[in-house]
CSV table of C-alpha atoms and ligand atoms in Angstrom, one decimal:
chain,number,residue,atom,x,y,z
A,1441,MET,CA,0.0,0.0,0.0
A,1442,PRO,CA,1.3,3.5,-0.8
A,1443,LEU,CA,2.1,5.6,2.3
A,1444,ALA,CA,-0.8,7.1,4.3
A,1445,ARG,CA,-1.2,10.8,3.7
A,1446,PRO,CA,-0.2,13.3,4.8
A,1447,VAL,CA,3.4,12.3,4.9
A,1448,VAL,CA,5.2,14.7,7.3
A,1449,LEU,CA,8.8,14.2,8.1
A,1450,GLY,CA,11.1,16.1,10.4
A,1451,ASN,CA,14.8,16.5,9.5
A,1452,TRP,CA,16.6,17.4,12.7
A,1453,LYS,CA,19.9,17.9,10.8
A,1454,MET,CA,22.9,18.3,13.3
A,1455,ASN,CA,20.7,19.2,16.2
A,1456,GLY,CA,19.7,17.4,19.3
A,1457,LEU,CA,21.3,15.7,22.3
A,1458,LYS,CA,19.8,12.7,23.9
A,1459,ALA,CA,17.7,14.4,26.6
A,1460,ASP,CA,16.1,16.9,24.2
A,1461,GLY,CA,15.6,14.4,21.4
A,1462,LEU,CA,13.9,11.9,23.6
A,1463,ALA,CA,11.7,14.5,25.2
A,1464,LEU,CA,10.7,15.7,21.7
A,1465,VAL,CA,9.6,12.3,20.5
A,1466,GLY,CA,8.0,11.5,23.8
A,1467,ARG,CA,5.7,14.6,23.3
A,1468,LEU,CA,5.0,13.5,19.7
A,1469,ALA,CA,4.1,9.9,20.8
A,1470,ALA,CA,1.9,11.3,23.5
A,1471,ARG,CA,-0.1,13.2,20.8
A,1472,ALA,CA,-0.5,10.2,18.5
A,1473,ALA,CA,1.2,6.9,18.9
A,1474,HIS,CA,-0.6,5.6,15.9
A,1475,PRO,CA,-0.9,8.6,13.5
A,1476,SER,CA,-3.5,8.4,10.7
A,1477,GLY,CA,-1.0,9.6,8.2
A,1478,THR,CA,2.8,9.0,8.0
A,1479,LEU,CA,4.7,10.9,10.6
A,1480,GLY,CA,8.5,10.5,10.9
A,1481,VAL,CA,11.6,11.9,12.5
A,1482,PHE,CA,15.1,11.9,11.2
A,1483,PRO,CA,17.4,12.5,14.2
A,1484,PRO,CA,21.2,12.7,14.0
A,1485,ALA,CA,22.7,9.2,13.7
A,1486,THR,CA,23.7,9.1,17.4
A,1487,LEU,CA,20.1,9.3,18.5
A,1488,ILE,CA,18.6,6.8,16.0
A,1489,GLY,CA,18.9,3.9,18.5
A,1490,PRO,CA,17.5,5.7,21.6
A,1491,VAL,CA,14.7,7.4,19.6
A,1492,ALA,CA,13.7,4.2,17.8
A,1493,GLN,CA,13.5,2.5,21.2
A,1494,ARG,CA,11.5,5.3,22.7
A,1495,LEU,CA,9.1,5.0,19.7
A,1496,SER,CA,9.0,1.3,19.5
A,1497,ALA,CA,5.4,1.0,20.6
A,1498,SER,CA,4.3,3.7,18.2
A,1499,ARG,CA,3.9,3.9,14.4
A,1500,ILE,CA,6.0,7.1,14.2
A,1501,LEU,CA,8.9,6.2,11.9
A,1502,VAL,CA,12.5,6.9,12.5
A,1503,GLY,CA,15.0,7.5,9.8
A,1504,GLY,CA,18.7,8.4,9.1
A,1505,GLN,CA,19.8,11.6,7.4
A,1506,ASP,CA,22.2,9.8,5.0
A,1507,CYS,CA,23.8,6.5,4.4
A,1508,HIS,CA,26.9,5.2,2.7
A,1509,GLN,CA,26.5,3.4,-0.7
A,1510,ALA,CA,28.7,0.4,0.4
A,1511,GLU,CA,27.6,-2.4,2.6
A,1512,SER,CA,30.6,-2.1,4.9
A,1513,GLY,CA,34.3,-1.4,4.7
A,1514,ALA,CA,37.1,1.1,5.2
A,1515,TYR,CA,35.0,4.3,5.1
A,1516,THR,CA,35.9,6.1,8.3
A,1517,GLY,CA,33.0,8.1,9.8
A,1518,SER,CA,30.4,6.7,7.4
A,1519,ILE,CA,27.3,4.7,8.3
A,1520,SER,CA,25.8,2.0,6.1
A,1521,ALA,CA,22.1,1.4,5.4
A,1522,ALA,CA,22.4,-1.9,7.3
A,1523,MET,CA,23.7,0.0,10.3
A,1524,LEU,CA,20.8,2.4,10.2
A,1525,ALA,CA,18.3,-0.5,10.0
A,1526,ASP,CA,20.2,-2.3,12.8
A,1527,ALA,CA,19.8,0.8,15.0
A,1528,GLY,CA,16.1,0.8,14.4
A,1529,ALA,CA,15.7,3.1,11.4
A,1530,THR,CA,13.1,2.2,8.8
A,1531,ALA,CA,13.8,5.2,6.4
A,1532,VAL,CA,16.7,7.4,5.2
A,1533,LEU,CA,17.0,10.8,3.5
A,1534,VAL,CA,19.3,10.8,0.4
A,1535,GLY,CA,20.3,13.7,-1.7
A,1536,HIS,CA,19.5,16.5,0.8
A,1537,SER,CA,20.8,19.8,-0.6
A,1538,GLU,CA,23.2,20.2,2.4
A,1539,ARG,CA,24.9,17.1,1.2
A,1540,ARG,CA,24.6,17.8,-2.6
A,1541,HIS,CA,25.9,21.3,-2.3
A,1542,GLY,CA,27.7,21.3,1.0
A,1543,LEU,CA,29.5,18.0,0.5
A,1544,GLY,CA,29.6,17.7,-3.3
A,1545,GLU,CA,27.3,14.6,-3.6
A,1546,ASP,CA,26.2,14.0,-7.2
A,1547,ASP,CA,23.2,12.2,-8.7
A,1548,ALA,CA,25.2,9.0,-9.4
A,1549,LEU,CA,26.3,8.8,-5.7
A,1550,ILE,CA,22.8,9.6,-4.5
A,1551,LYS,CA,21.3,6.9,-6.7
A,1552,ALA,CA,23.9,4.4,-5.3
A,1553,LYS,CA,23.0,5.4,-1.7
A,1554,ALA,CA,19.3,5.0,-2.5
A,1555,GLU,CA,19.8,1.6,-3.9
A,1556,ALA,CA,21.9,0.5,-0.9
A,1557,ALA,CA,19.0,1.7,1.3
A,1558,LEU,CA,16.4,-0.1,-0.7
A,1559,ALA,CA,18.5,-3.3,-0.5
A,1560,GLN,CA,18.2,-3.0,3.3
A,1561,GLY,CA,14.4,-2.5,3.2
A,1562,LEU,CA,14.5,1.2,4.1
A,1563,LEU,CA,12.1,3.7,2.9
A,1564,VAL,CA,14.0,6.2,0.7
A,1565,VAL,CA,13.3,9.9,0.8
A,1566,LEU,CA,14.9,11.3,-2.3
A,1567,CYS,CA,15.4,15.0,-2.0
A,1568,ILE,CA,15.7,17.1,-5.1
A,1569,GLY,CA,15.6,20.9,-5.8
A,1570,GLU,CA,17.1,23.7,-7.8
A,1571,THR,CA,19.5,26.4,-6.5
A,1572,GLU,CA,18.6,30.0,-6.5
A,1573,ALA,CA,20.8,30.6,-9.6
A,1574,GLU,CA,19.1,27.8,-11.4
A,1575,TYR,CA,15.7,29.1,-10.4
A,1576,LEU,CA,16.5,32.6,-11.6
A,1577,ALA,CA,17.8,31.2,-14.9
A,1578,GLY,CA,14.5,29.4,-15.4
A,1579,GLU,CA,16.2,26.0,-15.1
A,1580,ARG,CA,14.0,24.6,-12.4
A,1581,ASP,CA,12.3,21.9,-14.5
A,1582,LEU,CA,15.4,21.0,-16.3
A,1583,VAL,CA,17.3,20.5,-13.0
A,1584,LEU,CA,14.5,18.4,-11.4
A,1585,THR,CA,14.2,16.2,-14.5
A,1586,ARG,CA,17.9,15.6,-14.5
A,1587,GLN,CA,18.0,14.8,-10.8
A,1588,LEU,CA,15.2,12.3,-11.3
A,1589,ASP,CA,16.7,10.8,-14.4
A,1590,HIS,CA,20.0,10.2,-12.8
A,1591,GLY,CA,19.0,9.8,-9.1
A,1592,LEU,CA,16.0,7.5,-9.1
A,1593,PRO,CA,17.0,4.1,-7.7
A,1594,GLU,CA,16.2,0.9,-9.5
A,1595,GLY,CA,13.5,-1.0,-7.7
A,1596,ALA,CA,11.6,2.0,-6.5
A,1597,THR,CA,7.9,1.7,-5.8
A,1598,PRO,CA,5.3,3.9,-4.1
A,1599,GLU,CA,5.8,1.7,-1.0
A,1600,ASN,CA,9.5,2.3,-0.7
A,1601,LEU,CA,10.1,5.8,-2.2
A,1602,VAL,CA,9.1,9.3,-1.3
A,1603,VAL,CA,10.3,12.3,-3.3
A,1604,ALA,CA,10.8,15.6,-1.5
A,1605,TYR,CA,11.0,18.8,-3.6
A,1606,GLU,CA,13.1,21.3,-1.7
A,1607,PRO,CA,14.2,24.4,-3.6
A,1608,VAL,CA,17.7,25.0,-2.2
A,1609,TRP,CA,16.9,28.8,-1.8
A,1610,ALA,CA,13.9,28.0,0.4
A,1611,ILE,CA,15.7,25.8,2.9
A,1612,GLY,CA,16.2,27.6,6.2
A,1613,THR,CA,15.6,31.0,4.6
A,1614,GLY,CA,12.0,31.7,5.5
A,1615,ARG,CA,11.3,32.1,1.7
A,1616,THR,CA,9.1,29.8,-0.3
A,1617,PRO,CA,7.9,29.6,-3.8
A,1618,SER,CA,4.4,30.9,-4.4
A,1619,LEU,CA,1.6,28.4,-4.0
A,1620,ASP,CA,1.1,28.5,-7.7
A,1621,GLU,CA,4.7,27.6,-8.3
A,1622,ILE,CA,4.6,24.8,-5.8
A,1623,SER,CA,1.5,23.4,-7.4
A,1624,GLU,CA,2.9,23.6,-10.9
A,1625,THR,CA,6.2,22.0,-9.9
A,1626,HIS,CA,4.5,19.2,-8.0
A,1627,SER,CA,2.1,18.5,-10.9
A,1628,ARG,CA,5.0,18.3,-13.2
A,1629,LEU,CA,6.9,16.0,-10.9
A,1630,ARG,CA,3.8,13.7,-10.6
A,1631,GLY,CA,3.9,13.4,-14.4
A,1632,LEU,CA,7.6,12.7,-14.5
A,1633,MET,CA,7.2,10.0,-11.8
A,1634,ALA,CA,4.3,8.4,-13.7
A,1635,GLU,CA,6.5,8.2,-16.8
A,1636,ARG,CA,9.5,6.7,-15.0
A,1637,LEU,CA,8.0,4.1,-12.6
A,1638,THR,CA,5.2,1.7,-12.6
A,1639,GLY,CA,2.7,3.2,-10.2
A,1640,GLY,CA,4.9,6.3,-10.2
A,1641,ALA,CA,1.9,8.6,-9.8
A,1642,GLU,CA,1.3,7.1,-6.4
A,1643,VAL,CA,4.7,8.0,-5.0
A,1644,ALA,CA,4.3,10.6,-2.2
A,1645,LEU,CA,5.6,14.0,-3.2
A,1646,LEU,CA,6.6,16.3,-0.4
A,1647,TYR,CA,7.4,20.0,-0.4
A,1648,GLY,CA,10.2,21.1,1.8
A,1649,GLY,CA,11.9,24.5,2.5
A,1650,SER,CA,10.7,26.9,5.3
A,1651,VAL,CA,7.6,24.9,6.1
A,1652,LYS,CA,6.1,26.4,9.3
A,1653,ALA,CA,2.9,26.0,11.2
A,1654,GLU,CA,1.7,29.3,9.5
A,1655,ASN,CA,2.1,28.1,5.9
A,1656,ALA,CA,1.7,24.4,6.2
A,1657,ALA,CA,-2.1,24.2,5.6
A,1658,ASP,CA,-1.9,26.3,2.4
A,1659,ILE,CA,1.0,24.2,1.0
A,1660,MET,CA,-0.4,20.8,1.9
A,1661,SER,CA,-3.9,21.6,0.7
A,1662,LEU,CA,-2.4,21.8,-2.9
A,1663,GLU,CA,-3.7,18.8,-4.8
A,1664,ALA,CA,-0.3,17.5,-5.9
A,1665,VAL,CA,1.4,17.9,-2.5
A,1666,ASP,CA,1.2,14.8,-0.3
A,1667,GLY,CA,3.0,16.2,2.7
A,1668,ALA,CA,6.1,18.1,3.9
A,1669,LEU,CA,9.7,17.6,4.8
A,1670,VAL,CA,10.3,20.0,7.7
A,1671,GLY,CA,13.7,21.2,9.0
A,1672,GLY,CA,13.9,23.9,11.7
A,1673,ALA,CA,10.2,23.8,12.6
A,1674,SER,CA,10.5,20.0,13.4
A,1675,LEU,CA,12.6,20.7,16.4
A,1676,ASP,CA,9.7,21.8,18.5
A,1677,ALA,CA,7.1,19.0,19.2
A,1678,ASP,CA,4.1,21.3,19.3
A,1679,GLY,CA,5.0,23.2,16.2
A,1680,PHE,CA,5.8,20.0,14.3
A,1681,TRP,CA,2.5,18.5,15.4
A,1682,SER,CA,0.6,21.5,14.2
A,1683,ILE,CA,2.2,21.2,10.8
A,1684,TYR,CA,1.2,17.5,10.7
A,1685,THR,CA,-2.4,18.3,11.6
A,1686,ALA,CA,-2.5,21.3,9.2
A,1687,GLY,CA,-1.9,18.7,6.5
A,1688,GLY,CA,-4.9,16.7,7.7
A,1689,GLY,CA,-3.1,14.3,10.0
A,1690,ALA,CA,-4.5,13.1,13.2
B,2588,PGA,P1,13.8,24.1,6.7
B,2588,PGA,O1,14.6,22.8,6.2
B,2588,PGA,O2,12.4,23.6,7.0
B,2588,PGA,O3,14.5,24.5,8.0
B,2588,PGA,O4,13.8,25.1,5.7
B,2588,PGA,C1,14.1,21.9,5.3
B,2588,PGA,C2,15.0,20.8,5.0
B,2588,PGA,O5,16.2,21.1,4.9
B,2588,PGA,O6,14.7,19.6,4.8
């Protein structure tokens, strides 16, 4: 079955020590241990084990923020998809702009990571998005098509893949595209997914980039938007919960 909507995922990035992280997920689980939609948190790798344990009686999913493309080996500092799964994760982000642009990850590497994650049974959240220069040059659609063409993993289905559209210039800036732009981009992405995968039109398409409690309802009420990938605003349990409910989750 495709994922229950809305799909609202919180990317904590490099934030959170054990006490705060556990308190945050404790508050979320108190709101809804069995959410009607798909609610997930992506804590730093150090907290995946404790957070997964804290949420073991709930259906809130726990994911990693990245994985290495190899199964194991001499890759100091890296974490494999099997290690994420072993720690209790059931999902992983790949291709986040902070890794594409901050750490130079390209589409081929991102695809390899996604395939490594699928091989371990993880739900892959493939992040795509144009930079501000690409947006201003009118290259958004070109960039997104290229990122899908080169980054979509083999073996992806609506059950094991989520695509998050995150304009790089909207991440952490308080700026977002207009609702018309988000709607147009997501409709286009829906078509691209349908052409590329069997059942591709069913793949959950999230919007990410400065999603807050104040704009979440408008963004997630757009027909082609199935949910949100939330960064900064996911660090507060009440705020994150209001985003989820603004998208229709209970
Ligand atoms: P933001 O981050 O919500 O803080 O803009 C989104 C993301 O990076 O996934």
